[in-house]
Short mmCIF file of C-alpha atoms in Angstrom, two decimals:
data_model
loop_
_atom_site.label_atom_id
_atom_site.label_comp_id
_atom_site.label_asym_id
_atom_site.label_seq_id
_atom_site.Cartn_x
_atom_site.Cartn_y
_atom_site.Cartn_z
CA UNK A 1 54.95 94.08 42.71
CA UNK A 2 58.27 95.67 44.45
CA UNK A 3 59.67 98.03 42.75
CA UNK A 4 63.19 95.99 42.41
CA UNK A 5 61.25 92.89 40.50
CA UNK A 6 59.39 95.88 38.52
CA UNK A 7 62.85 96.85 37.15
CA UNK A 8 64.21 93.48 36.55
CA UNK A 9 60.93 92.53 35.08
CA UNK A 10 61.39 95.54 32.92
CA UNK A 11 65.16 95.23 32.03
CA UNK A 12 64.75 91.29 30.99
CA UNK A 13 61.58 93.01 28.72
CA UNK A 14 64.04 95.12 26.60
CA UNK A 15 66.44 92.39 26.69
CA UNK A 16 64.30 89.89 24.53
CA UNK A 17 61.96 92.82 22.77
CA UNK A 18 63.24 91.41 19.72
CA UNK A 19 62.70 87.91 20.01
CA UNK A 20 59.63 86.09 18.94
CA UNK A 21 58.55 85.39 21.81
CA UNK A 22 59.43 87.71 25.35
CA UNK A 23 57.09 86.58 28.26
CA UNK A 24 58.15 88.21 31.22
CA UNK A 25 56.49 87.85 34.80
CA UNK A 26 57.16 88.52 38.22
CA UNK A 27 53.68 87.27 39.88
CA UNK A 28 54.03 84.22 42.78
CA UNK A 29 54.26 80.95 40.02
CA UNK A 30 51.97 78.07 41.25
CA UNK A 31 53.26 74.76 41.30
CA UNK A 32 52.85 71.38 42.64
CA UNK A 33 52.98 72.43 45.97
CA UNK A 34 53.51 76.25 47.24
CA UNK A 35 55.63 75.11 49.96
CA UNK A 36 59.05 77.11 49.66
CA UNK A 37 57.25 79.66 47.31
CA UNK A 38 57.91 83.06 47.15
CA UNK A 39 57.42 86.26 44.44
CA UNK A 40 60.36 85.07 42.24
CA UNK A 41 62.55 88.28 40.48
CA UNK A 42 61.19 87.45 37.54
CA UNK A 43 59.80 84.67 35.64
CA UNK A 44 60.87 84.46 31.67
CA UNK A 45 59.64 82.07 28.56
CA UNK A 46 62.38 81.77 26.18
CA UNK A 47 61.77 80.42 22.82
CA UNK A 48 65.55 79.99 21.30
CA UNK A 49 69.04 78.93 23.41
CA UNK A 50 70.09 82.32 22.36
CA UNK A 51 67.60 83.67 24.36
CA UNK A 52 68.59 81.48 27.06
CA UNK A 53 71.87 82.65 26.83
CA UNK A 54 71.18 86.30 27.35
CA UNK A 55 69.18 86.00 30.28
CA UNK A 56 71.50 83.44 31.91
CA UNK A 57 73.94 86.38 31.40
CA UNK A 58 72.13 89.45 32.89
CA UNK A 59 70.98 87.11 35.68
CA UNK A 60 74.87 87.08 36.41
CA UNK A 61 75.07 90.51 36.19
CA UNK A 62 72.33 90.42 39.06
CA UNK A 63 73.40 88.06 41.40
CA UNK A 64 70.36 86.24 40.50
CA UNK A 65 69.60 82.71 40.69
CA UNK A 66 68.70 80.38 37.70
CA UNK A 67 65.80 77.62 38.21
CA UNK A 68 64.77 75.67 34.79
CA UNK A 69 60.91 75.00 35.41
CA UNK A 70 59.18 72.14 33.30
CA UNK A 71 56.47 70.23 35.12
CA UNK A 72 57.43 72.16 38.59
CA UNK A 73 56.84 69.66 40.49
CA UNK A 74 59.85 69.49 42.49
CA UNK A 75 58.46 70.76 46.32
CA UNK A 76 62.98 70.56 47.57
CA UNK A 77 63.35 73.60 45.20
CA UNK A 78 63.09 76.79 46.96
CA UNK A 79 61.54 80.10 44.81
CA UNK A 80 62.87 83.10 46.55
CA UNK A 81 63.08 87.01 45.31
CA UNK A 82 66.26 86.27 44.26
CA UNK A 83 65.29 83.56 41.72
CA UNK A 84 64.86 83.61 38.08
CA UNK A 85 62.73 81.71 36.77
CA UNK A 86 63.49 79.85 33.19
CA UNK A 87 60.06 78.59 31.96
CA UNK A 88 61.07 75.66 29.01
CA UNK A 89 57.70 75.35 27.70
CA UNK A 90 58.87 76.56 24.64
CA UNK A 91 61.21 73.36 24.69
CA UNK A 92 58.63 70.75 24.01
CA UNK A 93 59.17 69.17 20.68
CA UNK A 94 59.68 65.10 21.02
CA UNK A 95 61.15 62.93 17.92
CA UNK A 96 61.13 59.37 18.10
CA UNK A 97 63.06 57.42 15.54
CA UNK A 98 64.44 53.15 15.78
CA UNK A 99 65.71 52.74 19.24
CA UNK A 100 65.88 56.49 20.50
CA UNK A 101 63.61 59.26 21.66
CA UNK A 102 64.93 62.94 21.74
CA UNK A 103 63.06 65.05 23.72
CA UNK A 104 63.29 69.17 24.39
CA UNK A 105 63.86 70.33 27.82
CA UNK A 106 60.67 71.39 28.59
CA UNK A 107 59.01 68.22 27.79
CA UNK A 108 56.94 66.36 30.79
CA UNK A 109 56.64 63.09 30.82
CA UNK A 110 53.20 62.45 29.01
CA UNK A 111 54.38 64.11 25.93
CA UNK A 112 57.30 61.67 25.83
CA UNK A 113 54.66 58.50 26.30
CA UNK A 114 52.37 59.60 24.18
CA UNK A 115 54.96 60.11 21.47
CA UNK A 116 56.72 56.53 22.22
CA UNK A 117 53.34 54.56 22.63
CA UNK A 118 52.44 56.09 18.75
CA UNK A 119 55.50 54.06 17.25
CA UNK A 120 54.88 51.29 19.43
CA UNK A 121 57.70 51.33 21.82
CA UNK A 122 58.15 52.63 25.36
CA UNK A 123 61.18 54.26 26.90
CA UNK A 124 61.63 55.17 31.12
CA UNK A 125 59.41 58.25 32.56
CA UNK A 126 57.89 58.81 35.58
CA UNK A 127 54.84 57.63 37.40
CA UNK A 128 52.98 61.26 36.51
CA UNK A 129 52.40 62.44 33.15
CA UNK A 130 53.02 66.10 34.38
CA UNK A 131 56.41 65.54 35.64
CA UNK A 132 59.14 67.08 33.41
CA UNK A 133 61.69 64.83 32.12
CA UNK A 134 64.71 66.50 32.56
CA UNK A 135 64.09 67.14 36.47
CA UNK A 136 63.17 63.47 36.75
CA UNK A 137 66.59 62.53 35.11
CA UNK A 138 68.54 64.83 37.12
CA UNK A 139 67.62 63.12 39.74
CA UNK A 140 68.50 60.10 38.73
CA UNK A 141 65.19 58.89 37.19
CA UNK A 142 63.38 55.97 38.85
CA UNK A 143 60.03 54.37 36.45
CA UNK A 144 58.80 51.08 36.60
CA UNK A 145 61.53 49.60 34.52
CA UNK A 146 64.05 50.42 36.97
CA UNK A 147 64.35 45.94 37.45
CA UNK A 148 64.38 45.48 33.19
CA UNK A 149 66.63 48.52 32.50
CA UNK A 150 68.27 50.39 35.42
CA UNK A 151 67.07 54.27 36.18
CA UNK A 152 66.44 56.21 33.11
CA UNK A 153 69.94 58.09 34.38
CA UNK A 154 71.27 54.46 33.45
CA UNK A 155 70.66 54.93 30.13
CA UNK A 156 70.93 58.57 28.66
CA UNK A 157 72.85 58.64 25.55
CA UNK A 158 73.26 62.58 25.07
CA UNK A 159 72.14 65.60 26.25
CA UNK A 160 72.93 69.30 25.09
CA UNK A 161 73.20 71.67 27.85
CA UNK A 162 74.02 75.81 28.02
CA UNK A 163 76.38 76.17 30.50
CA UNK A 164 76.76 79.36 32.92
CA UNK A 165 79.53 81.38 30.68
CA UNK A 166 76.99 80.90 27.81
CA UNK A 167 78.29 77.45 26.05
CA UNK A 168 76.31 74.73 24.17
CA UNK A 169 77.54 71.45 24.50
CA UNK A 170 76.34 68.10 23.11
CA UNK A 171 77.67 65.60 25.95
CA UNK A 172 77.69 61.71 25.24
CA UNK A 173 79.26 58.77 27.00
CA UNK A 174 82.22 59.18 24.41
CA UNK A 175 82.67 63.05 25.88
CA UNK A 176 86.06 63.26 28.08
CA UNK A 177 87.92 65.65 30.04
CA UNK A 178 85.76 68.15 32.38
CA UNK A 179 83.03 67.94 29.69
CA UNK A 180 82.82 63.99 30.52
CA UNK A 181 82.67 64.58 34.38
CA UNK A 182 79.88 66.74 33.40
CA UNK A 183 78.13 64.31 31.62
CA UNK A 184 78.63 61.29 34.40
CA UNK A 185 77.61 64.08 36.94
CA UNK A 186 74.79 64.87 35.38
CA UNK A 187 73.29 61.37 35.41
CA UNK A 188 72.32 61.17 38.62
CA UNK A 189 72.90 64.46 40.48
CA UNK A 190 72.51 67.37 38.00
CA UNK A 191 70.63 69.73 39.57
CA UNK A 192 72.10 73.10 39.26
CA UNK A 193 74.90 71.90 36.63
CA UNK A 194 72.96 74.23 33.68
CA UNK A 195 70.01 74.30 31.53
CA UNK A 196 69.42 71.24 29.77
CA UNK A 197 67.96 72.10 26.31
CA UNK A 198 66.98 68.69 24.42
CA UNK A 199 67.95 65.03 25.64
CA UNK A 200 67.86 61.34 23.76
CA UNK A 201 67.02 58.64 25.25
CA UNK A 202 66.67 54.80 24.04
CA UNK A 203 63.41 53.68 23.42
CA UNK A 204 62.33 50.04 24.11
CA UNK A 205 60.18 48.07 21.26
CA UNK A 206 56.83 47.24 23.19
CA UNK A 207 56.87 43.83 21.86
CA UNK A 208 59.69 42.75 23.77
CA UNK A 209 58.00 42.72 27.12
CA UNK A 210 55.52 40.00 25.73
CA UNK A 211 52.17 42.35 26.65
CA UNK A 212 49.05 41.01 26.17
CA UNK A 213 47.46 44.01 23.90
CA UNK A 214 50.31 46.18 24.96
CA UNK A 215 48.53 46.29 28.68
CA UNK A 216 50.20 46.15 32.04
CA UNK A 217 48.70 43.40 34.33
CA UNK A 218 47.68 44.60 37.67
CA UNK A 219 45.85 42.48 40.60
CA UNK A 220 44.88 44.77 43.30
CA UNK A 221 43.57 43.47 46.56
CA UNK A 222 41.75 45.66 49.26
CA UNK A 223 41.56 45.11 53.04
CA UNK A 224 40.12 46.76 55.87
CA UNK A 225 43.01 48.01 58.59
CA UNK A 226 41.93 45.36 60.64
CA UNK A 227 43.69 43.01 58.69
CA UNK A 228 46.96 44.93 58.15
CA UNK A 229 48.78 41.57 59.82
CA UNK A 230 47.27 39.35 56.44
CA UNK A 231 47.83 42.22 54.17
CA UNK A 232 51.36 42.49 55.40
CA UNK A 233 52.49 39.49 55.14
CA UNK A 234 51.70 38.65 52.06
CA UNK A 235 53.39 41.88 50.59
CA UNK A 236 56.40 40.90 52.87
CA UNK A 237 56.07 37.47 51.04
CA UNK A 238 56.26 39.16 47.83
CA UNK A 239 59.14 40.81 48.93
CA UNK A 240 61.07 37.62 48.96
CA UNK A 241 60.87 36.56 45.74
CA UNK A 242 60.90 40.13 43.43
CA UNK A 243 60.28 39.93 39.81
CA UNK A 244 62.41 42.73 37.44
CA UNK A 245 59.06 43.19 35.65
CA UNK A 246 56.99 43.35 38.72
CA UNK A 247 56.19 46.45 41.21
CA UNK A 248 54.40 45.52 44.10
CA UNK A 249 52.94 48.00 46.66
CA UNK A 250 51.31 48.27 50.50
CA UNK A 251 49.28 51.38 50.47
CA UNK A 252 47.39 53.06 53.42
CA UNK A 253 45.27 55.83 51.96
CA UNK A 254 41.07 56.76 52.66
CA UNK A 255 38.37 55.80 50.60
CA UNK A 256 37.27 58.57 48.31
CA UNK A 257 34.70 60.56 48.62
CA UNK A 258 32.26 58.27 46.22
CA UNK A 259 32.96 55.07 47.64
CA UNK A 260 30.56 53.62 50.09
CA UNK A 261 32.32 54.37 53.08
CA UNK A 262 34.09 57.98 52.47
CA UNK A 263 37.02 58.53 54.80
CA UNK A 264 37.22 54.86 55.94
CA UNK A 265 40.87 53.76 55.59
CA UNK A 266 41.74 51.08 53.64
CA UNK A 267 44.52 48.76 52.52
CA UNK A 268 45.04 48.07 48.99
CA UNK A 269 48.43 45.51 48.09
CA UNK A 270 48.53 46.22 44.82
CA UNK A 271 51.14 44.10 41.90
CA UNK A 272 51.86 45.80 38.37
CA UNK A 273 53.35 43.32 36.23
CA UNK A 274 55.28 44.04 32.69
CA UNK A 275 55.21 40.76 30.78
CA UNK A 276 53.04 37.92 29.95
CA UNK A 277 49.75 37.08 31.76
CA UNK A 278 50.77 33.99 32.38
CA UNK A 279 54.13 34.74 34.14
CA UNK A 280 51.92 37.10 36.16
CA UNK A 281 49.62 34.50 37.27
CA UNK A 282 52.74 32.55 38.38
CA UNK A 283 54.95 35.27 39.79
CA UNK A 284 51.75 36.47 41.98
CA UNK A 285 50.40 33.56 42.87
CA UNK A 286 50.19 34.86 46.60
CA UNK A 287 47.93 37.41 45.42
CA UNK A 288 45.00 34.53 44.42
CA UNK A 289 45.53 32.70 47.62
CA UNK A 290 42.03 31.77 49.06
CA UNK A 291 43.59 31.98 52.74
CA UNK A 292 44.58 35.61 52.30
CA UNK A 293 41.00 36.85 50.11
CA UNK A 294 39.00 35.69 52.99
CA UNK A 295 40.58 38.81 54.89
CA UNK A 296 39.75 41.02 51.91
CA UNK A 297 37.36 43.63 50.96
CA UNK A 298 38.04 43.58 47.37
CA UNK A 299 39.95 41.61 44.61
CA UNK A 300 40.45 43.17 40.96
CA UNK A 301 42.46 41.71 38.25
CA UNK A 302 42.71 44.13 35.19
CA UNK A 303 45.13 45.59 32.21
CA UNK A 304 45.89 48.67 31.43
CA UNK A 305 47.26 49.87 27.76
CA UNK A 306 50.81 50.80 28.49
CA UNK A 307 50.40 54.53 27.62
CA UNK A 308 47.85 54.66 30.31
CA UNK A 309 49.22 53.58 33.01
CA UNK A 310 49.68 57.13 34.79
CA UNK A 311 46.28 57.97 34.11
CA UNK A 312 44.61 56.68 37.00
CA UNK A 313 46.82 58.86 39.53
CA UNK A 314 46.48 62.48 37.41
CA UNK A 315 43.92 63.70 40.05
CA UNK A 316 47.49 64.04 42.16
CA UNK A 317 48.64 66.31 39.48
CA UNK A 318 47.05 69.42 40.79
CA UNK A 319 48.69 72.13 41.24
CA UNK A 320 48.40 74.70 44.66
CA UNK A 321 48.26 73.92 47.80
CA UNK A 322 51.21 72.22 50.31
CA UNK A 323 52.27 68.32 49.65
CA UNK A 324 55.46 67.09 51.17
CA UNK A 325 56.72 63.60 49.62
CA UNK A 326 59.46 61.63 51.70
CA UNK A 327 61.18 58.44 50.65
CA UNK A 328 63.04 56.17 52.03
CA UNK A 329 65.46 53.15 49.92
CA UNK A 330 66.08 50.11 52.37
CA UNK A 331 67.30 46.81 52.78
CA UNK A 332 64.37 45.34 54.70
CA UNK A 333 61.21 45.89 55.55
CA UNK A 334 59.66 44.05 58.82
CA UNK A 335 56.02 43.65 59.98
CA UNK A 336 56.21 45.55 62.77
CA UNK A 337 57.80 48.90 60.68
CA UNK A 338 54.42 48.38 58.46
CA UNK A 339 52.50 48.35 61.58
CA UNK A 340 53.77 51.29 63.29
CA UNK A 341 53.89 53.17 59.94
CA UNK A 342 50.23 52.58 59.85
CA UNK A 343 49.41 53.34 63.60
CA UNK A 344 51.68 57.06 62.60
CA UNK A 345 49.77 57.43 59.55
CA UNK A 346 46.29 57.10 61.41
CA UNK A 347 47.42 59.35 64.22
CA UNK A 348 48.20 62.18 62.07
CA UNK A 349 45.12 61.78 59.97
CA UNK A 350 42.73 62.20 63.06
CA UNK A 351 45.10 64.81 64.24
CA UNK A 352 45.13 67.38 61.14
CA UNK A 353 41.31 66.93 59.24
CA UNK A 354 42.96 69.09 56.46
CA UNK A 355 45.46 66.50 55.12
CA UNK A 356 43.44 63.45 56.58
CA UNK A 357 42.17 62.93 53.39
CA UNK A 358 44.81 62.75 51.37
CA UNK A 359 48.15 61.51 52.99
CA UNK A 360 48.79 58.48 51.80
CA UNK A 361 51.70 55.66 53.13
CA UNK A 362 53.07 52.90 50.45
CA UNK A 363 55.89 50.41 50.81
CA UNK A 364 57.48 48.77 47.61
CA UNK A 365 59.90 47.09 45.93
CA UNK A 366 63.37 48.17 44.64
CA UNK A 367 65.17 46.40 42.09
CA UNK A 368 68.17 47.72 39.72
CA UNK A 369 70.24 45.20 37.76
CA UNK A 370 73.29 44.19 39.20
CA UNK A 371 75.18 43.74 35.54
CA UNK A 372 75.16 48.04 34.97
CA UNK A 373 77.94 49.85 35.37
CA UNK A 374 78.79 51.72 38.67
CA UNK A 375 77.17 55.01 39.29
CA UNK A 376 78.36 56.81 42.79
CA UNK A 377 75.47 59.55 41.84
CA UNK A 378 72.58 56.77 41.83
CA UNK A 379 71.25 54.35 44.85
CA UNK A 380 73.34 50.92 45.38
CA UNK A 381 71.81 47.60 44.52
CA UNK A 382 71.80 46.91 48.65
CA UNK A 383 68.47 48.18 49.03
CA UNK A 384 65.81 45.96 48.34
CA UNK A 385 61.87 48.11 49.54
CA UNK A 386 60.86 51.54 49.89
CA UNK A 387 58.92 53.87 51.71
CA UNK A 388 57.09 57.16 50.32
CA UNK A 389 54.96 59.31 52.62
CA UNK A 390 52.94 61.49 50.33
CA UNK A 391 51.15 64.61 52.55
CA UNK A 392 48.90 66.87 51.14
CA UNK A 393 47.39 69.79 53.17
CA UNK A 394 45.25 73.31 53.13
CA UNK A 395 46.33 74.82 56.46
CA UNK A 396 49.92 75.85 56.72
CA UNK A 397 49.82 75.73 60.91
CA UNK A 398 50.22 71.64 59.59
CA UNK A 399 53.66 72.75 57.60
CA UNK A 400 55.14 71.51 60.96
CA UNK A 401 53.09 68.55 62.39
CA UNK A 402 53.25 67.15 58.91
CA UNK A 403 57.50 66.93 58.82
CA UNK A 404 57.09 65.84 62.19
CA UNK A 405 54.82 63.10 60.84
CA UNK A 406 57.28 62.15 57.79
CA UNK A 407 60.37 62.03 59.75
CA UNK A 408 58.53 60.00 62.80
CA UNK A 409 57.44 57.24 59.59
CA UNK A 410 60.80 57.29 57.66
CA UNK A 411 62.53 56.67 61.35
CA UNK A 412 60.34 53.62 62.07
CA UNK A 413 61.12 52.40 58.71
CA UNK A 414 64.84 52.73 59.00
CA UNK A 415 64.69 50.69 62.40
CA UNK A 416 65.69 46.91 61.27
CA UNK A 417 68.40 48.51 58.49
CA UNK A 418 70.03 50.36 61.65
CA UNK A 419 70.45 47.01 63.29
CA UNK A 420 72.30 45.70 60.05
CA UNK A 421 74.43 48.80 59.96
CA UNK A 422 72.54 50.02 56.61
CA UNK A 423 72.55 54.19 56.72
CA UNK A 424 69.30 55.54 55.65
CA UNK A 425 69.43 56.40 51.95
CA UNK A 426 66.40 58.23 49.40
CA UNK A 427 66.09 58.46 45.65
CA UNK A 428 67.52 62.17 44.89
CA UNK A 429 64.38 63.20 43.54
CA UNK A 430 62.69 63.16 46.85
CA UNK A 431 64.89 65.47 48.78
CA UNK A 432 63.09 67.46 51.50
CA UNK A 433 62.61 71.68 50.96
CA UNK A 434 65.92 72.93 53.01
CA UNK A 435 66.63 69.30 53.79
CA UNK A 436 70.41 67.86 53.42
CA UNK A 437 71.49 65.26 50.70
CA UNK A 438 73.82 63.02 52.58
CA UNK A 439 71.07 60.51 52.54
CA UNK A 440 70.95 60.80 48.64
CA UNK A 441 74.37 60.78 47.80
CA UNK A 442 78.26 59.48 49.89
CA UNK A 443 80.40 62.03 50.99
CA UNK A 444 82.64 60.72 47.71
CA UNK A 445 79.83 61.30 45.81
CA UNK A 446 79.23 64.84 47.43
CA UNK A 447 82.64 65.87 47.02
CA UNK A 448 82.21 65.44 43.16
CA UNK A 449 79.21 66.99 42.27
CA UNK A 450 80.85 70.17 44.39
CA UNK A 451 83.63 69.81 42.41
CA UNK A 452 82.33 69.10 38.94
CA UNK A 453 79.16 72.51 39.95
CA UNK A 454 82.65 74.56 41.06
CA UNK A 455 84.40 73.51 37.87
CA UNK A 456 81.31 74.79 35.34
CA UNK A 457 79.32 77.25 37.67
CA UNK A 458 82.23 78.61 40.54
CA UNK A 459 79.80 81.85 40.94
CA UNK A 460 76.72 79.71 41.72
CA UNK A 461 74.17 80.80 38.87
CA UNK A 462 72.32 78.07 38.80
CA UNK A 463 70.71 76.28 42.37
CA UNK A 464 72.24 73.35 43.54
CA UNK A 465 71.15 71.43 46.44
CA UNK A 466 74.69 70.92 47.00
CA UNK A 467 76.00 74.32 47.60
CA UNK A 468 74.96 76.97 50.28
CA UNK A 469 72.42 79.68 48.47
CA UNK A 470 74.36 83.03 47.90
#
């Protein structure tokens, strides 16, 4: 350790000697992916805001710079020596009472389902159980319900939040004045704004989506990449016709290690629907056509219990090594993006044998309601499909082939929206490491969340991706 994070170590030691609870470290933290990782000054787990509060205010006296970790799993957040890390696991405790959820800051996301799915109601999280809550709501929040209810940023009803001079607010829709702006900012860009210590959120009663047994529906439909044209087309003719209560998916990925044919890459088109079987029958009708199974491998109907749903993807919740996700929002998709996507995603496989494996393309669907109110800090209702490349590596000498690689797939993607006159545009919580946000936010919206992080943090305590570092 260097003998400057020894003393800070030390000084934030005395600091909270008193308190309950006083976990101090300065060792390299591993997260989600150890791209953009370095020895942070020191890493502290407070127990009480008052806690919070002093070491917000000798990391001031510092010059240091304030990250709130919950699930760290955000791989656009740089850890440098000059960091301080604020560890919320502490902040975990979730209450769920008729038609709301309140949830501590350090809560991740299966906490929060688990919680909801014991009282028989559901409210928006992410696709990971290990992914904290308040990150994924900074960042405006996208779960499968973005078609039924808007991004969970849609609907937070209050928040309390320390602020950089040391302040605890409770902000609300009703809240006006600089503490509204806050409030609006923070739904939707409020990364770096201050450290968010307990949030509500409405919760949904599972029995008004119709389930069958409280199960998701999901058909899933493999191919082999020789028929990429048949698989294509019929997500493209899913595409047509989107369902608020359906998410539909193109996926490129390897077969596992256990399957038959390890390595061999495979298609799967894959439809998640959140309703009645019977609407999902008629919805996805495409998806039981005997024209398109002949070019199959596989076809799987199933249902999953609604608290369960992230469990079949929690092998991607380990920790270590470098993953790079980007995303893409857009208007339209065409065959011949999927196509060249693929031939990309192939390329780079055979290229790099450490992240061959496990890189993985997937085009989807994008719906929002049309009837919410405006939000400049949140994606427009013009996009219709996405994109997410999802790389995940062992050798750093592939840090550089592997943005190469994203940027090369997003480009190809963006191709038909740049003959509409669509800009490219991503969901804030897939900015890249050192990467800029114009494609996550307008320059009006930019403007704002400058104005709004000058107005309650003009010394820059807390990281923004908005800002320059200090």
């Amino acid at each position: 350790m260097t003998s400057s994070n020894s003393n800070i170590a030390s000084d934030l030691s005395s600091l909270l000697k008193a308190s309950n609870s006083s976990a101090v470290a300065d060792e390299t933290p591993i997260r989600w992916s150890q791209l953009g990782v370095s020895r942070p000054a020191a890493t502290v787990i407070p127990s009480t805001e008052e806690e919070i509060i002093s070491v917000l205010n000798y990391a001031a006296t510092k010059k240091l710079q304030v990250i709130a970790v919950t699930g760290a799993r955000a791989p656009f957040v740089p850890v440098t020596e000059r960091s301080l890390l604020l560890d919320m696991r502490n902040f975990r405790d979730v209450s769920v009472r008729p038609g709301s959820v309140t949830f501590g800051g350090g809560s991740v996301a299966g906490d929060v389902i688990r919680a909801c799915a014991a009282e028989q109601c559901y409210t928006l999280a992410p696709n990971s159980n290990a992914v904290g809550m308040v990150g994924f709501l900074l960042g405006g929040g996208s779960s499968p319900f973005n078609g039924i209810h808007g991004l969970a940023a849609d609907n937070i009803i209050e928040l309390k939040i320390i602020t950089a001079n040391g302040r605890i607010l409770t902000l609300s829709s009703s809240s006006s004045g600089e503490e509204g702006d806050l409030f609006r900012t923070i739904r939707g860009a409020g990364h770096g704004l201050g450290i968010i210590t307990s949030v509500t959120m409405p919760c949904f009663p599972m029995l008004s989506l119709s389930l069958t047994d409280n199960c998701a529906w999901i058909r899933r439909v493999t191919f082999p990449l020789t028929a990429i044209d048949e698989a294509a087309v019929a997500f493209l003719k899913l595409q047509t016709n989107i369902s608020s209560r359906s998410i539909n998916t193109l996926m490129f990925l390897r077969a596992p290690p256990n399957a038959p044919n390890p390595g061999q890459p495979i298609i799967a088109l894959t439809a998640v629907y959140y309703g009645p079987v019977s609407d999902a029958e008629q919805s996805l009708s495409e998806l039981f056509d005997p024209q398109l199974l002949r070019h199959s491998s596989t076809a799987t109907t199933s249902t999953v219990p609604l608290a369960k749903m992230n469990d079949a993807t929690a092998f991607l919740d380990a920790v270590g090594g470098y993953k790079q996700i980007g995303n893409t929002l857009l208007g339209d998709i065409s065959l011949e993006s999927i196509r060249q996507g693929a031939k990309a995603w192939l390329q780079f496989g055979d290229d790099h044998p450490d992240a061959k494996a496990r890189t993985v393309i997937f085009w989807g669907n994008w719906t929002r309601p049309a009837s919410l109110e405006p939000n400049m800090f949140l994606p427009k209702n013009d996009r219709k499909g996405y994109l997410q490349v999802f790389v995940w590596y062992t050798d750093d000498k592939t840090i550089e082939p592997a943005t190469e690689f994203m940027d090369d797939v997003l480009r190809i993607a963006h191709q038909k929206d740049k003959e509409s006159g669509l800009v490219p545009a991503t969901h804030p919580n897939n900015q890249l490491l050192g990467g800029e946000i114009d494609d996550a936010y307008s320059k009006t919206a930019i403007q704002e969340i400058r104005r709004v992080k000058a107005l309650w943090d003009a010394d820059g305590l807390f990281w923004s991706p908005a800002v320059v570092p200090r």
